[in-house]
Amino acid sequence: MTHRKKKKSTEKKKKPADAMVLVISDGKAFLGTGLAFQMYITEEKHRKALEGKKIGMVFEGKEIDLPGYIFKITGGTDKYGFMHHPGVDGGELKSILLSSPPGIRFARYKVEKRGGGFKLVDLRGIARKKTVRGNVIGDKTRQINVVVVSRRGSRIKEMTKESILSDRILSPLVEKIGYLIIKNGLHRVRFVSDGEVVRLQDKLAEAGVTEQFIKKLSIDLGIGVIKRGKKLILNVIRPVLKCRGNTEFAKYVAKTLYEFYNELVAGKKDLGDEDKVIAELVDKILDGAEKALKNELKVDFRFKIKEKAS
């Protein structure tokens, strides 16, 4: 079988010079998606506001121009790649013995035998010497990991689309939520014809579906998801975001997108009224999510679709 290779873009987002990277995670205390995204801290006053804080400390988002949010520092690394260890006081580099996380990974390593060959050695519980930086954020820190603890202000389900997209925390999250749900369905459905495998995403592109359409669909779907609440996210959406494609909801999304493709090919759907088409798709996917939450969703769908060779 042969696969169609998608051309990868060579363009990369450039990191601002000397910028501090803030990795913001959405844990169960907030929306519950488990997703994370990056933000660059470029202004000196915001960097100074973070310096001196310790791993585990909770701080107000307004200190770094993210009002309404409360964050907890969970970790970080310096410009040399050494991690900030929560159990080491201060902000200097220190060599310590570690036998458990953080700062060490349980693994089995290949060790060469005297007589030739290799053997696997389990290093769990064995102390190893590691160089780490202390738990205080300083001027040598280049990445800080934080988790959203809470958010003040209007309830998310009462917010407008415009206000959600203008929120610097919610905006990247909704796009990522929707994109991962759609991507899961698009990448899993495969058309097989005469030894060639084609993804549903490529089929939709041939039918006139643009990347801009997929982006708008992802954003609207992500907004719909966070407005439905944490219970739906934790029980139905989160497994799909973690790429578990065999859940009933994951199969339902794949089937819905496949049916959408068939309607386009048959001329039953018109992409001229893009907003209407996207709204219908979002409503259909979210209705399936609600049924999955109530254990009322049963989907009989195979990801591999055989086509007759033309």
Tab-separated table of C-alpha atoms in Angstrom:
chain	number	residue	atom	x	y	z
A	1	MET	CA	0.000	0.000	0.000
A	2	THR	CA	1.115	3.530	-0.709
A	3	HIS	CA	0.243	6.669	1.184
A	4	ARG	CA	-0.117	10.130	-0.204
A	5	LYS	CA	2.451	12.324	1.465
A	6	LYS	CA	1.324	15.738	2.584
A	7	LYS	CA	3.791	18.544	2.009
A	8	LYS	CA	5.017	19.992	5.271
A	9	SER	CA	5.383	23.720	5.655
A	10	THR	CA	8.970	24.836	6.138
A	11	GLU	CA	7.885	27.986	7.931
A	12	LYS	CA	8.327	27.975	11.703
A	13	LYS	CA	7.197	30.446	14.274
A	14	LYS	CA	10.209	32.383	15.429
A	15	LYS	CA	10.770	32.733	19.145
A	16	PRO	CA	11.459	36.338	20.162
A	17	ALA	CA	15.084	36.871	21.202
A	18	ASP	CA	15.686	36.357	24.944
A	19	ALA	CA	11.973	35.778	25.539
A	20	MET	CA	10.840	33.762	28.539
A	21	VAL	CA	8.529	30.907	27.550
A	22	LEU	CA	5.403	30.409	29.635
A	23	VAL	CA	3.855	26.954	29.155
A	24	ILE	CA	0.244	27.188	30.302
A	25	SER	CA	-1.598	23.935	31.058
A	26	ASP	CA	-5.313	23.404	31.524
A	27	GLY	CA	-5.735	20.937	34.368
A	28	LYS	CA	-8.808	19.450	36.005
A	29	ALA	CA	-9.152	22.529	38.207
A	30	PHE	CA	-10.083	24.652	35.164
A	31	LEU	CA	-11.658	23.247	31.962
A	32	GLY	CA	-10.156	19.784	32.360
A	33	THR	CA	-8.859	19.246	28.808
A	34	GLY	CA	-5.286	18.465	29.836
A	35	LEU	CA	-4.008	20.617	26.949
A	36	ALA	CA	-1.157	23.115	27.053
A	37	PHE	CA	0.111	25.966	24.912
A	38	GLN	CA	3.017	28.407	24.904
A	39	MET	CA	3.117	32.136	25.444
A	40	TYR	CA	6.170	34.383	25.253
A	41	ILE	CA	6.999	36.825	28.038
A	42	THR	CA	8.872	39.658	26.329
A	43	GLU	CA	8.243	42.687	28.539
A	44	GLU	CA	10.821	43.259	31.263
A	45	LYS	CA	8.205	44.186	33.905
A	46	HIS	CA	6.443	40.840	33.428
A	47	ARG	CA	9.720	38.924	33.676
A	48	LYS	CA	10.613	40.789	36.856
A	49	ALA	CA	7.169	39.939	38.277
A	50	LEU	CA	7.946	36.224	37.877
A	51	GLU	CA	11.510	36.352	39.198
A	52	GLY	CA	11.786	35.388	42.856
A	53	LYS	CA	8.734	33.138	42.792
A	54	LYS	CA	9.135	29.482	43.779
A	55	ILE	CA	7.935	26.228	42.270
A	56	GLY	CA	4.510	25.503	43.759
A	57	MET	CA	3.663	29.163	44.329
A	58	VAL	CA	0.244	30.520	43.279
A	59	PHE	CA	0.081	33.991	41.720
A	60	GLU	CA	-2.378	36.401	40.096
A	61	GLY	CA	-2.427	36.555	36.308
A	62	LYS	CA	-2.678	40.335	36.355
A	63	GLU	CA	1.031	40.398	37.250
A	64	ILE	CA	1.786	39.268	33.683
A	65	ASP	CA	-1.126	40.999	31.927
A	66	LEU	CA	-3.515	38.021	32.208
A	67	PRO	CA	-6.153	39.499	34.545
A	68	GLY	CA	-8.879	37.277	35.951
A	69	TYR	CA	-6.722	34.141	36.049
A	70	ILE	CA	-4.848	32.504	38.897
A	71	PHE	CA	-1.869	30.273	38.095
A	72	LYS	CA	0.302	27.797	39.961
A	73	ILE	CA	3.963	27.318	39.020
A	74	THR	CA	4.655	23.615	38.476
A	75	GLY	CA	8.183	23.665	37.077
A	76	GLY	CA	10.657	25.252	34.719
A	77	THR	CA	14.053	25.095	33.037
A	78	ASP	CA	16.961	27.496	32.642
A	79	LYS	CA	18.655	28.639	29.432
A	80	TYR	CA	21.079	25.699	29.634
A	81	GLY	CA	18.298	23.108	29.859
A	82	PHE	CA	18.624	22.323	33.587
A	83	MET	CA	15.292	21.900	35.345
A	84	HIS	CA	14.153	23.792	38.432
A	85	HIS	CA	13.766	21.149	41.144
A	86	PRO	CA	11.058	21.824	43.764
A	87	GLY	CA	13.079	20.140	46.506
A	88	VAL	CA	16.213	22.271	46.118
A	89	ASP	CA	16.175	25.716	47.745
A	90	GLY	CA	17.544	28.774	45.962
A	91	GLY	CA	18.185	29.503	42.313
A	92	GLU	CA	21.699	28.116	41.779
A	93	LEU	CA	22.854	24.944	40.038
A	94	LYS	CA	23.425	21.972	42.339
A	95	SER	CA	24.390	18.322	41.845
A	96	ILE	CA	22.153	16.008	43.837
A	97	LEU	CA	21.289	12.317	44.022
A	98	LEU	CA	17.849	11.477	42.672
A	99	SER	CA	16.072	8.138	42.749
A	100	SER	CA	12.554	9.283	41.825
A	101	PRO	CA	10.812	11.984	39.756
A	102	PRO	CA	10.896	14.862	39.132
A	103	GLY	CA	14.208	15.182	37.350
A	104	ILE	CA	14.671	11.506	36.678
A	105	ARG	CA	12.918	9.048	34.435
A	106	PHE	CA	12.336	5.410	35.250
A	107	ALA	CA	13.660	3.388	32.368
A	108	ARG	CA	15.473	0.254	31.359
A	109	TYR	CA	18.853	0.787	29.762
A	110	LYS	CA	20.948	-1.381	27.472
A	111	VAL	CA	24.264	-2.295	29.092
A	112	GLU	CA	26.981	-4.018	27.088
A	113	LYS	CA	28.061	-7.444	28.350
A	114	ARG	CA	31.719	-8.438	28.623
A	115	GLY	CA	31.170	-11.469	26.467
A	116	GLY	CA	29.283	-9.529	23.826
A	117	GLY	CA	25.685	-8.518	23.424
A	118	PHE	CA	23.524	-6.417	25.696
A	119	LYS	CA	21.354	-6.822	28.759
A	120	LEU	CA	18.515	-4.643	30.043
A	121	VAL	CA	19.089	-3.054	33.447
A	122	ASP	CA	16.158	-1.682	35.429
A	123	LEU	CA	17.237	1.486	37.258
A	124	ARG	CA	14.063	2.080	39.259
A	125	GLY	CA	14.902	3.131	42.806
A	126	ILE	CA	18.615	3.513	42.078
A	127	ALA	CA	19.971	6.956	42.956
A	128	ARG	CA	21.694	8.836	40.147
A	129	LYS	CA	23.615	12.073	40.203
A	130	LYS	CA	21.823	14.919	38.431
A	131	THR	CA	22.531	18.618	38.026
A	132	VAL	CA	19.457	20.731	38.704
A	133	ARG	CA	18.659	24.338	39.444
A	134	GLY	CA	16.940	25.399	42.657
A	135	ASN	CA	13.231	26.108	43.029
A	136	VAL	CA	13.467	29.904	42.674
A	137	ILE	CA	12.741	31.545	39.313
A	138	GLY	CA	15.594	33.854	38.288
A	139	ASP	CA	17.147	35.770	35.413
A	140	LYS	CA	18.604	32.540	33.967
A	141	THR	CA	15.167	30.901	33.749
A	142	ARG	CA	13.949	30.482	30.179
A	143	GLN	CA	10.809	28.375	30.596
A	144	ILE	CA	8.179	28.372	33.323
A	145	ASN	CA	5.431	25.757	33.484
A	146	VAL	CA	2.160	26.866	35.047
A	147	VAL	CA	-1.312	25.398	35.434
A	148	VAL	CA	-4.534	27.400	35.493
A	149	VAL	CA	-6.013	27.180	38.987
A	150	SER	CA	-9.127	29.295	38.483
A	151	ARG	CA	-10.711	32.070	36.469
A	152	ARG	CA	-12.708	35.041	37.707
A	153	GLY	CA	-15.327	36.912	35.719
A	154	SER	CA	-18.370	35.995	33.644
A	155	ARG	CA	-19.325	32.344	33.243
A	156	ILE	CA	-17.920	30.810	30.083
A	157	LYS	CA	-21.273	29.543	28.823
A	158	GLU	CA	-22.588	33.120	28.988
A	159	MET	CA	-19.660	34.587	27.015
A	160	THR	CA	-20.001	35.567	23.364
A	161	LYS	CA	-17.809	34.101	20.637
A	162	GLU	CA	-15.999	37.439	20.299
A	163	SER	CA	-15.208	37.657	24.030
A	164	ILE	CA	-13.902	34.073	24.092
A	165	LEU	CA	-11.644	34.681	21.097
A	166	SER	CA	-10.299	37.883	22.653
A	167	ASP	CA	-9.370	36.012	25.856
A	168	ARG	CA	-5.652	35.146	25.708
A	169	ILE	CA	-6.158	31.856	27.585
A	170	LEU	CA	-9.463	30.619	26.163
A	171	SER	CA	-8.712	31.529	22.538
A	172	PRO	CA	-5.762	29.132	21.964
A	173	LEU	CA	-7.512	26.418	23.982
A	174	VAL	CA	-10.765	26.421	21.981
A	175	GLU	CA	-8.908	26.238	18.676
A	176	LYS	CA	-6.761	23.370	19.944
A	177	ILE	CA	-9.761	21.474	21.360
A	178	GLY	CA	-11.731	21.699	18.127
A	179	TYR	CA	-8.736	20.981	15.919
A	180	LEU	CA	-7.774	17.798	17.801
A	181	ILE	CA	-11.347	16.467	17.686
A	182	ILE	CA	-11.622	17.108	13.937
A	183	LYS	CA	-8.087	15.887	13.232
A	184	ASN	CA	-8.797	12.635	15.070
A	185	GLY	CA	-11.700	11.930	12.726
A	186	LEU	CA	-10.016	13.120	9.525
A	187	HIS	CA	-6.828	11.117	10.021
A	188	ARG	CA	-8.503	7.880	11.045
A	189	VAL	CA	-10.831	7.530	8.065
A	190	ARG	CA	-8.924	5.977	5.159
A	191	PHE	CA	-10.013	5.232	1.615
A	192	VAL	CA	-8.308	2.186	0.096
A	193	SER	CA	-8.298	1.742	-3.673
A	194	ASP	CA	-5.948	-0.446	-5.731
A	195	GLY	CA	-3.267	-0.474	-3.033
A	196	GLU	CA	-3.371	3.287	-2.461
A	197	VAL	CA	-4.443	4.778	0.881
A	198	VAL	CA	-5.979	8.260	0.975
A	199	ARG	CA	-6.986	10.122	4.141
A	200	LEU	CA	-10.400	11.714	4.489
A	201	GLN	CA	-8.689	15.090	4.874
A	202	ASP	CA	-7.298	14.818	1.324
A	203	LYS	CA	-10.671	13.701	-0.014
A	204	LEU	CA	-12.378	16.717	1.539
A	205	ALA	CA	-9.731	19.007	0.032
A	206	GLU	CA	-10.502	17.542	-3.392
A	207	ALA	CA	-14.195	18.269	-2.725
A	208	GLY	CA	-13.429	21.947	-2.076
A	209	VAL	CA	-12.988	22.051	1.712
A	210	THR	CA	-10.226	24.549	2.501
A	211	GLU	CA	-7.883	24.799	5.483
A	212	GLN	CA	-9.703	28.002	6.425
A	213	PHE	CA	-12.974	26.031	6.605
A	214	ILE	CA	-11.363	23.439	8.906
A	215	LYS	CA	-9.963	26.222	11.107
A	216	LYS	CA	-13.351	27.939	11.447
A	217	LEU	CA	-14.989	24.583	12.171
A	218	SER	CA	-12.347	23.837	14.833
A	219	ILE	CA	-12.848	27.196	16.565
A	220	ASP	CA	-16.655	26.984	16.609
A	221	LEU	CA	-16.530	23.375	17.821
A	222	GLY	CA	-14.034	24.267	20.567
A	223	ILE	CA	-16.257	27.120	21.741
A	224	GLY	CA	-19.258	24.790	21.782
A	225	VAL	CA	-17.333	22.237	23.840
A	226	ILE	CA	-16.218	24.614	26.610
A	227	LYS	CA	-19.733	26.046	26.847
A	228	ARG	CA	-21.140	22.558	27.503
A	229	GLY	CA	-19.173	22.285	30.746
A	230	LYS	CA	-16.466	20.308	32.512
A	231	LYS	CA	-18.460	17.091	32.927
A	232	LEU	CA	-18.713	16.638	29.162
A	233	ILE	CA	-15.040	17.515	28.694
A	234	LEU	CA	-13.720	15.085	31.323
A	235	ASN	CA	-15.895	12.123	30.336
A	236	VAL	CA	-16.251	12.448	26.553
A	237	ILE	CA	-13.909	15.020	25.032
A	238	ARG	CA	-10.678	14.451	26.977
A	239	PRO	CA	-10.173	10.827	25.814
A	240	VAL	CA	-10.374	12.010	22.182
A	241	LEU	CA	-7.915	14.835	22.869
A	242	LYS	CA	-5.538	12.170	24.193
A	243	CYS	CA	-5.841	10.404	20.799
A	244	ARG	CA	-7.992	7.517	22.003
A	245	GLY	CA	-9.808	6.889	18.740
A	246	ASN	CA	-11.861	3.839	19.707
A	247	THR	CA	-14.348	5.614	21.957
A	248	GLU	CA	-17.919	5.828	20.693
A	249	PHE	CA	-17.641	9.601	20.365
A	250	ALA	CA	-14.402	9.376	18.351
A	251	LYS	CA	-16.069	6.929	15.959
A	252	TYR	CA	-19.107	9.203	15.793
A	253	VAL	CA	-16.974	12.213	14.778
A	254	ALA	CA	-15.235	10.159	12.082
A	255	LYS	CA	-18.571	8.891	10.760
A	256	THR	CA	-20.074	12.407	10.795
A	257	LEU	CA	-17.165	13.802	8.756
A	258	TYR	CA	-17.371	10.871	6.333
A	259	GLU	CA	-21.092	11.473	5.834
A	260	PHE	CA	-20.352	15.168	5.302
A	261	TYR	CA	-17.899	14.237	2.536
A	262	ASN	CA	-20.487	12.000	0.860
A	263	GLU	CA	-23.052	14.823	0.948
A	264	LEU	CA	-20.557	17.185	-0.682
A	265	VAL	CA	-19.760	14.716	-3.452
A	266	ALA	CA	-23.467	14.026	-4.034
A	267	GLY	CA	-24.219	17.755	-4.219
A	268	LYS	CA	-26.457	17.702	-1.125
A	269	LYS	CA	-24.224	20.215	0.673
A	270	ASP	CA	-23.190	23.606	-0.668
A	271	LEU	CA	-20.067	25.262	0.699
A	272	GLY	CA	-21.338	28.621	-0.535
A	273	ASP	CA	-23.080	29.186	2.807
A	274	GLU	CA	-20.038	28.249	4.881
A	275	ASP	CA	-21.303	29.530	8.237
A	276	LYS	CA	-24.522	27.509	7.987
A	277	VAL	CA	-22.667	24.318	7.041
A	278	ILE	CA	-20.224	24.755	9.938
A	279	ALA	CA	-23.041	25.444	12.420
A	280	GLU	CA	-24.854	22.256	11.341
A	281	LEU	CA	-21.686	20.176	11.702
A	282	VAL	CA	-20.915	21.625	15.138
A	283	ASP	CA	-24.463	20.989	16.398
A	284	LYS	CA	-24.386	17.416	15.104
A	285	ILE	CA	-21.023	16.644	16.732
A	286	LEU	CA	-22.028	18.208	20.062
A	287	ASP	CA	-25.339	16.318	20.067
A	288	GLY	CA	-23.319	13.121	19.707
A	289	ALA	CA	-21.112	14.185	22.613
A	290	GLU	CA	-24.170	14.703	24.827
A	291	LYS	CA	-25.467	11.238	23.901
A	292	ALA	CA	-22.056	9.750	24.681
A	293	LEU	CA	-22.160	11.409	28.107
A	294	LYS	CA	-25.464	9.634	28.793
A	295	ASN	CA	-24.106	6.329	27.400
A	296	GLU	CA	-26.704	6.499	24.635
A	297	LEU	CA	-24.256	6.594	21.712
A	298	LYS	CA	-23.534	3.397	19.794
A	299	VAL	CA	-21.691	3.732	16.499
A	300	ASP	CA	-21.030	0.998	13.947
A	301	PHE	CA	-18.326	2.431	11.723
A	302	ARG	CA	-15.095	1.152	10.226
A	303	PHE	CA	-12.285	3.610	9.656
A	304	LYS	CA	-11.062	1.826	6.501
A	305	ILE	CA	-13.310	2.308	3.455
A	306	LYS	CA	-12.716	0.271	0.308
A	307	GLU	CA	-13.286	2.027	-2.996
A	308	LYS	CA	-13.561	0.531	-6.432
A	309	ALA	CA	-10.620	1.372	-8.660
A	310	SER	CA	-11.591	3.794	-11.414
